[in-house]
Amino acid sequence: MKLAIVGAALALAGCVPSSPLPADLAARLDPIAFFTGHTRGSAVLHKAFSPAVRVRVDSFGRGDGHGGLVLDQTIREGSKQPRQRRWRFRSDGHGSYRGSLTDASGLVQFVVTGPRANIHYRMKNGMAVDQQLALQRDPRLVINRLTVTKFGLRLATLDERIHKID
């Protein structure tokens, strides 16, 4: 009986939609401008059935020569060895961006609405990732909430503060 209750609670928790992150409603997030140059993210990762772990992401973005961005990242998750990943994306001219990510299987899509961007992709292991970026009053700060799900169950969340360094 207890196992059934825990399973039902987990299933319902995975289905709760994320509320919008606080943002500077007078601003518009331009992901290419924000992520060009150095940024540093400090985060806490919560995985189901595991203790929370600190994550640091150091990024460097540069133009791709075609109006898009190449963003190289070094991710340090707790005591694990650092890992590298690369984003490539460009605007479609209508507030949406499309591209690729080394962790993703297929297309990475995101839509910017005012100060927020919603990003969606599927990881190579089949898990779905949804991210919300929100530009703050300090235009050098974006907050990020990332949620990982599989079969409708929430497996992990990450809450991050991303600072533009230069």
mmCIF file of N, CA, C and O in Angstrom, residues 2-96:
data_model
loop_
_atom_site.group_PDB
_atom_site.id
_atom_site.type_symbol
_atom_site.label_atom_id
_atom_site.label_comp_id
_atom_site.label_asym_id
_atom_site.label_seq_id
_atom_site.Cartn_x
_atom_site.Cartn_y
_atom_site.Cartn_z
ATOM 1 N N LYS A 2 1.894 1.289 0.886
ATOM 2 C CA LYS A 2 2.763 2.466 0.943
ATOM 3 C C LYS A 2 3.464 2.697 -0.392
ATOM 4 O O LYS A 2 3.605 3.820 -0.827
ATOM 5 N N LEU A 3 3.914 1.626 -1.039
ATOM 6 C CA LEU A 3 4.586 1.735 -2.330
ATOM 7 C C LEU A 3 3.655 2.333 -3.379
ATOM 8 O O LEU A 3 4.065 3.168 -4.177
ATOM 9 N N ALA A 4 2.388 1.937 -3.364
ATOM 10 C CA ALA A 4 1.417 2.487 -4.313
ATOM 11 C C ALA A 4 1.207 3.974 -4.088
ATOM 12 O O ALA A 4 1.095 4.761 -5.035
ATOM 13 N N ILE A 5 1.170 4.404 -2.824
ATOM 14 C CA ILE A 5 0.997 5.830 -2.511
ATOM 15 C C ILE A 5 2.201 6.628 -2.986
ATOM 16 O O ILE A 5 2.065 7.684 -3.598
ATOM 17 N N VAL A 6 3.417 6.105 -2.719
ATOM 18 C CA VAL A 6 4.638 6.793 -3.172
ATOM 19 C C VAL A 6 4.648 6.878 -4.697
ATOM 20 O O VAL A 6 4.944 7.921 -5.274
ATOM 21 N N GLY A 7 4.298 5.783 -5.378
ATOM 22 C CA GLY A 7 4.265 5.785 -6.845
ATOM 23 C C GLY A 7 3.272 6.793 -7.385
ATOM 24 O O GLY A 7 3.560 7.517 -8.337
ATOM 25 N N ALA A 8 2.088 6.863 -6.780
ATOM 26 C CA ALA A 8 1.072 7.830 -7.224
ATOM 27 C C ALA A 8 1.547 9.259 -6.998
ATOM 28 O O ALA A 8 1.359 10.126 -7.852
ATOM 29 N N ALA A 9 2.195 9.512 -5.858
ATOM 30 C CA ALA A 9 2.704 10.865 -5.576
ATOM 31 C C ALA A 9 3.772 11.264 -6.591
ATOM 32 O O ALA A 9 3.791 12.395 -7.082
ATOM 33 N N LEU A 10 4.670 10.331 -6.926
ATOM 34 C CA LEU A 10 5.701 10.627 -7.922
ATOM 35 C C LEU A 10 5.086 10.903 -9.286
ATOM 36 O O LEU A 10 5.504 11.816 -9.995
ATOM 37 N N ALA A 11 4.110 10.127 -9.660
ATOM 38 C CA ALA A 11 3.455 10.324 -10.962
ATOM 39 C C ALA A 11 2.793 11.683 -11.025
ATOM 40 O O ALA A 11 2.914 12.406 -12.018
ATOM 41 N N LEU A 12 2.098 12.076 -9.968
ATOM 42 C CA LEU A 12 1.447 13.385 -9.957
ATOM 43 C C LEU A 12 2.473 14.508 -9.933
ATOM 44 O O LEU A 12 2.289 15.535 -10.585
ATOM 45 N N ALA A 13 3.566 14.342 -9.186
ATOM 46 C CA ALA A 13 4.595 15.390 -9.121
ATOM 47 C C ALA A 13 5.205 15.625 -10.495
ATOM 48 O O ALA A 13 5.542 16.751 -10.849
ATOM 49 N N GLY A 14 5.345 14.588 -11.295
ATOM 50 C CA GLY A 14 5.915 14.729 -12.625
ATOM 51 C C GLY A 14 5.000 15.456 -13.584
ATOM 52 O O GLY A 14 5.433 15.955 -14.612
ATOM 53 N N CYS A 15 3.718 15.521 -13.272
ATOM 54 C CA CYS A 15 2.744 16.115 -14.177
ATOM 55 C C CYS A 15 2.443 17.573 -13.869
ATOM 56 O O CYS A 15 1.727 18.232 -14.606
ATOM 57 N N VAL A 16 2.977 18.090 -12.765
ATOM 58 C CA VAL A 16 2.699 19.473 -12.382
ATOM 59 C C VAL A 16 3.455 20.419 -13.318
ATOM 60 O O VAL A 16 4.664 20.317 -13.449
ATOM 61 N N PRO A 17 2.755 21.321 -14.006
ATOM 62 C CA PRO A 17 3.454 22.231 -14.904
ATOM 63 C C PRO A 17 4.281 23.244 -14.115
ATOM 64 O O PRO A 17 3.927 23.609 -13.000
ATOM 65 N N SER A 18 5.392 23.679 -14.706
ATOM 66 C CA SER A 18 6.226 24.692 -14.075
ATOM 67 C C SER A 18 5.565 26.049 -14.197
ATOM 68 O O SER A 18 4.998 26.378 -15.237
ATOM 69 N N SER A 19 5.651 26.818 -13.141
ATOM 70 C CA SER A 19 5.138 28.180 -13.212
ATOM 71 C C SER A 19 6.204 29.057 -13.856
ATOM 72 O O SER A 19 7.396 28.739 -13.806
ATOM 73 N N PRO A 20 5.798 30.168 -14.455
ATOM 74 C CA PRO A 20 6.785 31.046 -15.088
ATOM 75 C C PRO A 20 7.779 31.597 -14.066
ATOM 76 O O PRO A 20 7.390 31.957 -12.951
ATOM 77 N N LEU A 21 9.028 31.616 -14.442
ATOM 78 C CA LEU A 21 10.061 32.195 -13.583
ATOM 79 C C LEU A 21 9.893 33.713 -13.535
ATOM 80 O O LEU A 21 9.440 34.320 -14.509
ATOM 81 N N PRO A 22 10.284 34.350 -12.435
ATOM 82 C CA PRO A 22 10.243 35.806 -12.395
ATOM 83 C C PRO A 22 11.195 36.378 -13.443
ATOM 84 O O PRO A 22 12.258 35.798 -13.707
ATOM 85 N N ALA A 23 10.799 37.480 -14.060
ATOM 86 C CA ALA A 23 11.597 38.087 -15.125
ATOM 87 C C ALA A 23 11.331 39.580 -15.172
ATOM 88 O O ALA A 23 10.333 40.066 -14.631
ATOM 89 N N ASP A 24 12.214 40.309 -15.860
ATOM 90 C CA ASP A 24 12.022 41.737 -16.098
ATOM 91 C C ASP A 24 11.072 41.874 -17.288
ATOM 92 O O ASP A 24 11.481 41.732 -18.444
ATOM 93 N N LEU A 25 9.812 42.137 -17.012
ATOM 94 C CA LEU A 25 8.791 42.149 -18.058
ATOM 95 C C LEU A 25 8.986 43.264 -19.082
ATOM 96 O O LEU A 25 8.407 43.213 -20.164
ATOM 97 N N ALA A 26 9.812 44.263 -18.767
ATOM 98 C CA ALA A 26 10.080 45.351 -19.714
ATOM 99 C C ALA A 26 11.210 44.991 -20.683
ATOM 100 O O ALA A 26 11.481 45.736 -21.620
ATOM 101 N N ALA A 27 11.872 43.842 -20.459
ATOM 102 C CA ALA A 27 13.035 43.466 -21.270
ATOM 103 C C ALA A 27 12.670 42.391 -22.284
ATOM 104 O O ALA A 27 11.613 41.784 -22.227
ATOM 105 N N ARG A 28 13.580 42.182 -23.236
ATOM 106 C CA ARG A 28 13.454 41.084 -24.198
ATOM 107 C C ARG A 28 14.760 40.320 -24.192
ATOM 108 O O ARG A 28 15.834 40.896 -24.368
ATOM 109 N N LEU A 29 14.670 39.027 -23.989
ATOM 110 C CA LEU A 29 15.850 38.171 -23.985
ATOM 111 C C LEU A 29 16.317 37.925 -25.412
ATOM 112 O O LEU A 29 15.532 37.482 -26.251
ATOM 113 N N ASP A 30 17.581 38.226 -25.672
ATOM 114 C CA ASP A 30 18.223 37.888 -26.942
ATOM 115 C C ASP A 30 19.286 36.847 -26.604
ATOM 116 O O ASP A 30 20.366 37.193 -26.122
ATOM 117 N N PRO A 31 18.991 35.555 -26.796
ATOM 118 C CA PRO A 31 19.932 34.521 -26.369
ATOM 119 C C PRO A 31 21.293 34.596 -27.055
ATOM 120 O O PRO A 31 22.308 34.276 -26.443
ATOM 121 N N ILE A 32 21.325 35.030 -28.301
ATOM 122 C CA ILE A 32 22.617 35.126 -28.996
ATOM 123 C C ILE A 32 23.469 36.217 -28.360
ATOM 124 O O ILE A 32 24.646 36.009 -28.065
ATOM 125 N N ALA A 33 22.884 37.379 -28.099
ATOM 126 C CA ALA A 33 23.637 38.469 -27.465
ATOM 127 C C ALA A 33 24.054 38.083 -26.046
ATOM 128 O O ALA A 33 25.206 38.299 -25.649
ATOM 129 N N PHE A 34 23.129 37.500 -25.277
ATOM 130 C CA PHE A 34 23.451 37.169 -23.882
ATOM 131 C C PHE A 34 24.574 36.147 -23.804
ATOM 132 O O PHE A 34 25.486 36.273 -22.986
ATOM 133 N N PHE A 35 24.523 35.107 -24.632
ATOM 134 C CA PHE A 35 25.496 34.018 -24.515
ATOM 135 C C PHE A 35 26.758 34.216 -25.348
ATOM 136 O O PHE A 35 27.631 33.349 -25.335
ATOM 137 N N THR A 36 26.884 35.344 -26.055
ATOM 138 C CA THR A 36 28.140 35.650 -26.738
ATOM 139 C C THR A 36 29.138 36.101 -25.676
ATOM 140 O O THR A 36 28.839 36.967 -24.859
ATOM 141 N N GLY A 37 30.327 35.523 -25.688
ATOM 142 C CA GLY A 37 31.337 35.815 -24.661
ATOM 143 C C GLY A 37 31.248 34.798 -23.541
ATOM 144 O O GLY A 37 30.730 33.689 -23.714
ATOM 145 N N HIS A 38 31.765 35.189 -22.373
ATOM 146 C CA HIS A 38 31.814 34.279 -21.230
ATOM 147 C C HIS A 38 30.582 34.429 -20.336
ATOM 148 O O HIS A 38 30.176 35.542 -20.025
ATOM 149 N N THR A 39 30.026 33.287 -19.926
ATOM 150 C CA THR A 39 28.988 33.251 -18.904
ATOM 151 C C THR A 39 29.349 32.142 -17.922
ATOM 152 O O THR A 39 30.094 31.210 -18.251
ATOM 153 N N ARG A 40 28.828 32.288 -16.703
ATOM 154 C CA ARG A 40 29.060 31.261 -15.683
ATOM 155 C C ARG A 40 27.752 30.993 -14.964
ATOM 156 O O ARG A 40 27.095 31.922 -14.494
ATOM 157 N N GLY A 41 27.399 29.730 -14.872
ATOM 158 C CA GLY A 41 26.184 29.329 -14.179
ATOM 159 C C GLY A 41 26.502 28.590 -12.895
ATOM 160 O O GLY A 41 27.424 27.773 -12.850
ATOM 161 N N SER A 42 25.731 28.902 -11.857
ATOM 162 C CA SER A 42 25.809 28.194 -10.578
ATOM 163 C C SER A 42 24.435 27.604 -10.327
ATOM 164 O O SER A 42 23.438 28.333 -10.367
ATOM 165 N N ALA A 43 24.395 26.298 -10.055
ATOM 166 C CA ALA A 43 23.099 25.622 -9.985
ATOM 167 C C ALA A 43 23.079 24.573 -8.883
ATOM 168 O O ALA A 43 24.119 24.162 -8.366
ATOM 169 N N VAL A 44 21.859 24.138 -8.604
ATOM 170 C CA VAL A 44 21.635 22.981 -7.746
ATOM 171 C C VAL A 44 20.784 22.003 -8.551
ATOM 172 O O VAL A 44 19.750 22.379 -9.108
ATOM 173 N N LEU A 45 21.263 20.757 -8.629
ATOM 174 C CA LEU A 45 20.581 19.696 -9.360
ATOM 175 C C LEU A 45 19.918 18.757 -8.354
ATOM 176 O O LEU A 45 20.568 18.261 -7.432
ATOM 177 N N HIS A 46 18.618 18.535 -8.551
ATOM 178 C CA HIS A 46 17.852 17.615 -7.714
ATOM 179 C C HIS A 46 17.438 16.436 -8.584
ATOM 180 O O HIS A 46 16.671 16.607 -9.525
ATOM 181 N N LYS A 47 17.976 15.242 -8.286
ATOM 182 C CA LYS A 47 17.600 14.022 -8.996
ATOM 183 C C LYS A 47 16.710 13.200 -8.083
ATOM 184 O O LYS A 47 16.919 13.175 -6.862
ATOM 185 N N ALA A 48 15.741 12.514 -8.659
ATOM 186 C CA ALA A 48 14.863 11.646 -7.876
ATOM 187 C C ALA A 48 15.701 10.631 -7.108
ATOM 188 O O ALA A 48 16.626 10.037 -7.666
ATOM 189 N N PHE A 49 15.401 10.463 -5.845
ATOM 190 C CA PHE A 49 16.030 9.473 -4.973
ATOM 191 C C PHE A 49 17.518 9.704 -4.744
ATOM 192 O O PHE A 49 18.237 8.781 -4.383
ATOM 193 N N SER A 50 18.012 10.939 -4.961
ATOM 194 C CA SER A 50 19.418 11.267 -4.740
ATOM 195 C C SER A 50 19.515 12.596 -4.013
ATOM 196 O O SER A 50 18.631 13.438 -4.152
ATOM 197 N N PRO A 51 20.602 12.793 -3.269
ATOM 198 C CA PRO A 51 20.771 14.105 -2.635
ATOM 199 C C PRO A 51 21.062 15.180 -3.686
ATOM 200 O O PRO A 51 21.583 14.882 -4.774
ATOM 201 N N ALA A 52 20.731 16.413 -3.359
ATOM 202 C CA ALA A 52 21.011 17.541 -4.257
ATOM 203 C C ALA A 52 22.518 17.684 -4.443
ATOM 204 O O ALA A 52 23.305 17.365 -3.546
ATOM 205 N N VAL A 53 22.912 18.149 -5.631
ATOM 206 C CA VAL A 53 24.329 18.341 -5.929
ATOM 207 C C VAL A 53 24.509 19.703 -6.597
ATOM 208 O O VAL A 53 23.655 20.157 -7.354
ATOM 209 N N ARG A 54 25.621 20.334 -6.310
ATOM 210 C CA ARG A 54 25.942 21.628 -6.929
ATOM 211 C C ARG A 54 26.524 21.398 -8.321
ATOM 212 O O ARG A 54 27.278 20.444 -8.534
ATOM 213 N N VAL A 55 26.181 22.310 -9.229
ATOM 214 C CA VAL A 55 26.662 22.241 -10.607
ATOM 215 C C VAL A 55 27.190 23.616 -10.988
ATOM 216 O O VAL A 55 26.581 24.640 -10.647
ATOM 217 N N ARG A 56 28.310 23.645 -11.685
ATOM 218 C CA ARG A 56 28.845 24.897 -12.229
ATOM 219 C C ARG A 56 29.037 24.708 -13.727
ATOM 220 O O ARG A 56 29.554 23.671 -14.170
ATOM 221 N N VAL A 57 28.607 25.709 -14.495
ATOM 222 C CA VAL A 57 28.717 25.653 -15.952
ATOM 223 C C VAL A 57 29.468 26.890 -16.425
ATOM 224 O O VAL A 57 29.012 28.024 -16.222
ATOM 225 N N ASP A 58 30.634 26.682 -17.019
ATOM 226 C CA ASP A 58 31.413 27.766 -17.621
ATOM 227 C C ASP A 58 31.227 27.685 -19.123
ATOM 228 O O ASP A 58 31.439 26.621 -19.721
ATOM 229 N N SER A 59 30.821 28.816 -19.722
ATOM 230 C CA SER A 59 30.479 28.820 -21.148
ATOM 231 C C SER A 59 31.216 29.922 -21.884
ATOM 232 O O SER A 59 31.499 30.985 -21.324
ATOM 233 N N PHE A 60 31.471 29.656 -23.153
ATOM 234 C CA PHE A 60 32.010 30.685 -24.059
ATOM 235 C C PHE A 60 31.263 30.571 -25.378
ATOM 236 O O PHE A 60 31.256 29.506 -26.008
ATOM 237 N N GLY A 61 30.611 31.673 -25.768
ATOM 238 C CA GLY A 61 29.861 31.702 -27.016
ATOM 239 C C GLY A 61 30.503 32.608 -28.042
ATOM 240 O O GLY A 61 31.053 33.651 -27.702
ATOM 241 N N ARG A 62 30.419 32.193 -29.309
ATOM 242 C CA ARG A 62 30.977 32.990 -30.421
ATOM 243 C C ARG A 62 30.074 32.828 -31.640
ATOM 244 O O ARG A 62 29.390 31.805 -31.787
ATOM 245 N N GLY A 63 30.083 33.840 -32.486
ATOM 246 C CA GLY A 63 29.291 33.778 -33.708
ATOM 247 C C GLY A 63 29.733 32.646 -34.607
ATOM 248 O O GLY A 63 30.901 32.264 -34.613
ATOM 249 N N ASP A 64 28.792 32.116 -35.380
ATOM 250 C CA ASP A 64 29.118 31.017 -36.291
ATOM 251 C C ASP A 64 29.386 31.502 -37.711
ATOM 252 O O ASP A 64 29.584 30.707 -38.617
ATOM 253 N N GLY A 65 29.355 32.831 -37.926
ATOM 254 C CA GLY A 65 29.578 33.389 -39.255
ATOM 255 C C GLY A 65 28.327 33.448 -40.106
ATOM 256 O O GLY A 65 28.362 33.927 -41.238
ATOM 257 N N HIS A 66 27.204 32.951 -39.590
ATOM 258 C CA HIS A 66 25.943 32.934 -40.336
ATOM 259 C C HIS A 66 24.789 33.499 -39.506
ATOM 260 O O HIS A 66 23.638 33.149 -39.736
ATOM 261 N N GLY A 67 25.113 34.319 -38.496
ATOM 262 C CA GLY A 67 24.084 34.919 -37.658
ATOM 263 C C GLY A 67 23.667 34.068 -36.478
ATOM 264 O O GLY A 67 22.779 34.447 -35.725
ATOM 265 N N GLY A 68 24.298 32.927 -36.293
ATOM 266 C CA GLY A 68 23.971 32.046 -35.177
ATOM 267 C C GLY A 68 25.058 32.060 -34.129
ATOM 268 O O GLY A 68 25.961 32.906 -34.154
ATOM 269 N N LEU A 69 24.991 31.127 -33.215
ATOM 270 C CA LEU A 69 25.932 31.068 -32.099
ATOM 271 C C LEU A 69 26.413 29.635 -31.893
ATOM 272 O O LEU A 69 25.644 28.681 -32.026
ATOM 273 N N VAL A 70 27.706 29.523 -31.552
ATOM 274 C CA VAL A 70 28.294 28.272 -31.081
ATOM 275 C C VAL A 70 28.642 28.517 -29.619
ATOM 276 O O VAL A 70 29.358 29.467 -29.297
ATOM 277 N N LEU A 71 28.101 27.696 -28.733
ATOM 278 C CA LEU A 71 28.298 27.865 -27.295
ATOM 279 C C LEU A 71 28.959 26.614 -26.736
ATOM 280 O O LEU A 71 28.359 25.536 -26.717
ATOM 281 N N ASP A 72 30.223 26.758 -26.307
ATOM 282 C CA ASP A 72 30.964 25.645 -25.714
ATOM 283 C C ASP A 72 30.867 25.744 -24.200
ATOM 284 O O ASP A 72 31.072 26.815 -23.625
ATOM 285 N N GLN A 73 30.556 24.614 -23.569
ATOM 286 C CA GLN A 73 30.351 24.602 -22.124
ATOM 287 C C GLN A 73 31.190 23.519 -21.455
ATOM 288 O O GLN A 73 31.356 22.432 -21.995
ATOM 289 N N THR A 74 31.688 23.845 -20.249
ATOM 290 C CA THR A 74 32.312 22.879 -19.358
ATOM 291 C C THR A 74 31.405 22.764 -18.152
ATOM 292 O O THR A 74 31.106 23.764 -17.495
ATOM 293 N N ILE A 75 30.947 21.545 -17.872
ATOM 294 C CA ILE A 75 29.985 21.303 -16.801
ATOM 295 C C ILE A 75 30.677 20.523 -15.688
ATOM 296 O O ILE A 75 31.260 19.468 -15.937
ATOM 297 N N ARG A 76 30.593 21.080 -14.494
ATOM 298 C CA ARG A 76 31.148 20.424 -13.304
ATOM 299 C C ARG A 76 29.985 20.087 -12.379
ATOM 300 O O ARG A 76 29.389 20.977 -11.791
ATOM 301 N N GLU A 77 29.685 18.804 -12.278
ATOM 302 C CA GLU A 77 28.561 18.321 -11.474
ATOM 303 C C GLU A 77 29.100 17.577 -10.259
ATOM 304 O O GLU A 77 29.605 16.459 -10.376
ATOM 305 N N GLY A 78 29.022 18.223 -9.103
ATOM 306 C CA GLY A 78 29.508 17.608 -7.869
ATOM 307 C C GLY A 78 30.951 17.182 -7.996
ATOM 308 O O GLY A 78 31.800 17.935 -8.473
ATOM 309 N N SER A 79 31.249 15.944 -7.609
ATOM 310 C CA SER A 79 32.623 15.435 -7.649
ATOM 311 C C SER A 79 32.945 14.695 -8.947
ATOM 312 O O SER A 79 34.038 14.152 -9.095
ATOM 313 N N LYS A 80 32.005 14.688 -9.911
ATOM 314 C CA LYS A 80 32.245 14.020 -11.197
ATOM 315 C C LYS A 80 33.313 14.760 -11.997
ATOM 316 O O LYS A 80 33.531 15.961 -11.811
ATOM 317 N N GLN A 81 33.927 14.047 -12.932
ATOM 318 C CA GLN A 81 34.876 14.660 -13.859
ATOM 319 C C GLN A 81 34.140 15.708 -14.700
ATOM 320 O O GLN A 81 32.994 15.471 -15.103
ATOM 321 N N PRO A 82 34.759 16.856 -14.997
ATOM 322 C CA PRO A 82 34.110 17.850 -15.872
ATOM 323 C C PRO A 82 33.812 17.240 -17.235
ATOM 324 O O PRO A 82 34.538 16.363 -17.708
ATOM 325 N N ARG A 83 32.720 17.701 -17.838
ATOM 326 C CA ARG A 83 32.376 17.235 -19.187
ATOM 327 C C ARG A 83 32.123 18.440 -20.075
ATOM 328 O O ARG A 83 31.796 19.520 -19.600
ATOM 329 N N GLN A 84 32.269 18.217 -21.371
ATOM 330 C CA GLN A 84 32.105 19.271 -22.371
ATOM 331 C C GLN A 84 30.829 19.023 -23.165
ATOM 332 O O GLN A 84 30.464 17.871 -23.398
ATOM 333 N N ARG A 85 30.213 20.115 -23.580
ATOM 334 C CA ARG A 85 29.115 20.006 -24.542
ATOM 335 C C ARG A 85 29.084 21.268 -25.390
ATOM 336 O O ARG A 85 29.649 22.290 -25.032
ATOM 337 N N ARG A 86 28.398 21.165 -26.514
ATOM 338 C CA ARG A 86 28.335 22.286 -27.462
ATOM 339 C C ARG A 86 26.899 22.466 -27.954
ATOM 340 O O ARG A 86 26.248 21.514 -28.354
ATOM 341 N N TRP A 87 26.465 23.726 -27.901
ATOM 342 C CA TRP A 87 25.199 24.148 -28.505
ATOM 343 C C TRP A 87 25.533 24.860 -29.814
ATOM 344 O O TRP A 87 26.522 25.580 -29.904
ATOM 345 N N ARG A 88 24.684 24.711 -30.808
ATOM 346 C CA ARG A 88 24.723 25.504 -32.041
ATOM 347 C C ARG A 88 23.285 25.910 -32.312
ATOM 348 O O ARG A 88 22.415 25.035 -32.378
ATOM 349 N N PHE A 89 23.029 27.197 -32.438
ATOM 350 C CA PHE A 89 21.667 27.616 -32.739
ATOM 351 C C PHE A 89 21.655 28.947 -33.459
ATOM 352 O O PHE A 89 22.614 29.703 -33.430
ATOM 353 N N ARG A 90 20.524 29.178 -34.137
ATOM 354 C CA ARG A 90 20.309 30.449 -34.824
ATOM 355 C C ARG A 90 18.827 30.761 -34.851
ATOM 356 O O ARG A 90 17.986 29.870 -34.762
ATOM 357 N N SER A 91 18.535 32.036 -35.000
ATOM 358 C CA SER A 91 17.152 32.496 -35.028
ATOM 359 C C SER A 91 16.507 32.140 -36.351
ATOM 360 O O SER A 91 17.155 32.157 -37.398
ATOM 361 N N ASP A 92 15.206 31.853 -36.303
ATOM 362 C CA ASP A 92 14.462 31.658 -37.542
ATOM 363 C C ASP A 92 13.835 32.977 -37.995
ATOM 364 O O ASP A 92 13.105 33.011 -38.981
ATOM 365 N N GLY A 93 14.091 34.064 -37.232
ATOM 366 C CA GLY A 93 13.578 35.386 -37.591
ATOM 367 C C GLY A 93 12.190 35.680 -37.061
ATOM 368 O O GLY A 93 11.655 36.756 -37.270
ATOM 369 N N HIS A 94 11.589 34.748 -36.346
ATOM 370 C CA HIS A 94 10.221 34.932 -35.851
ATOM 371 C C HIS A 94 10.119 34.683 -34.345
ATOM 372 O O HIS A 94 9.082 34.238 -33.862
ATOM 373 N N GLY A 95 11.217 34.914 -33.598
ATOM 374 C CA GLY A 95 11.204 34.704 -32.154
ATOM 375 C C GLY A 95 11.516 33.287 -31.729
ATOM 376 O O GLY A 95 11.540 32.980 -30.550
ATOM 377 N N SER A 96 11.753 32.417 -32.698
ATOM 378 C CA SER A 96 12.124 31.036 -32.387
ATOM 379 C C SER A 96 13.567 30.794 -32.809
ATOM 380 O O SER A 96 14.086 31.458 -33.700
#
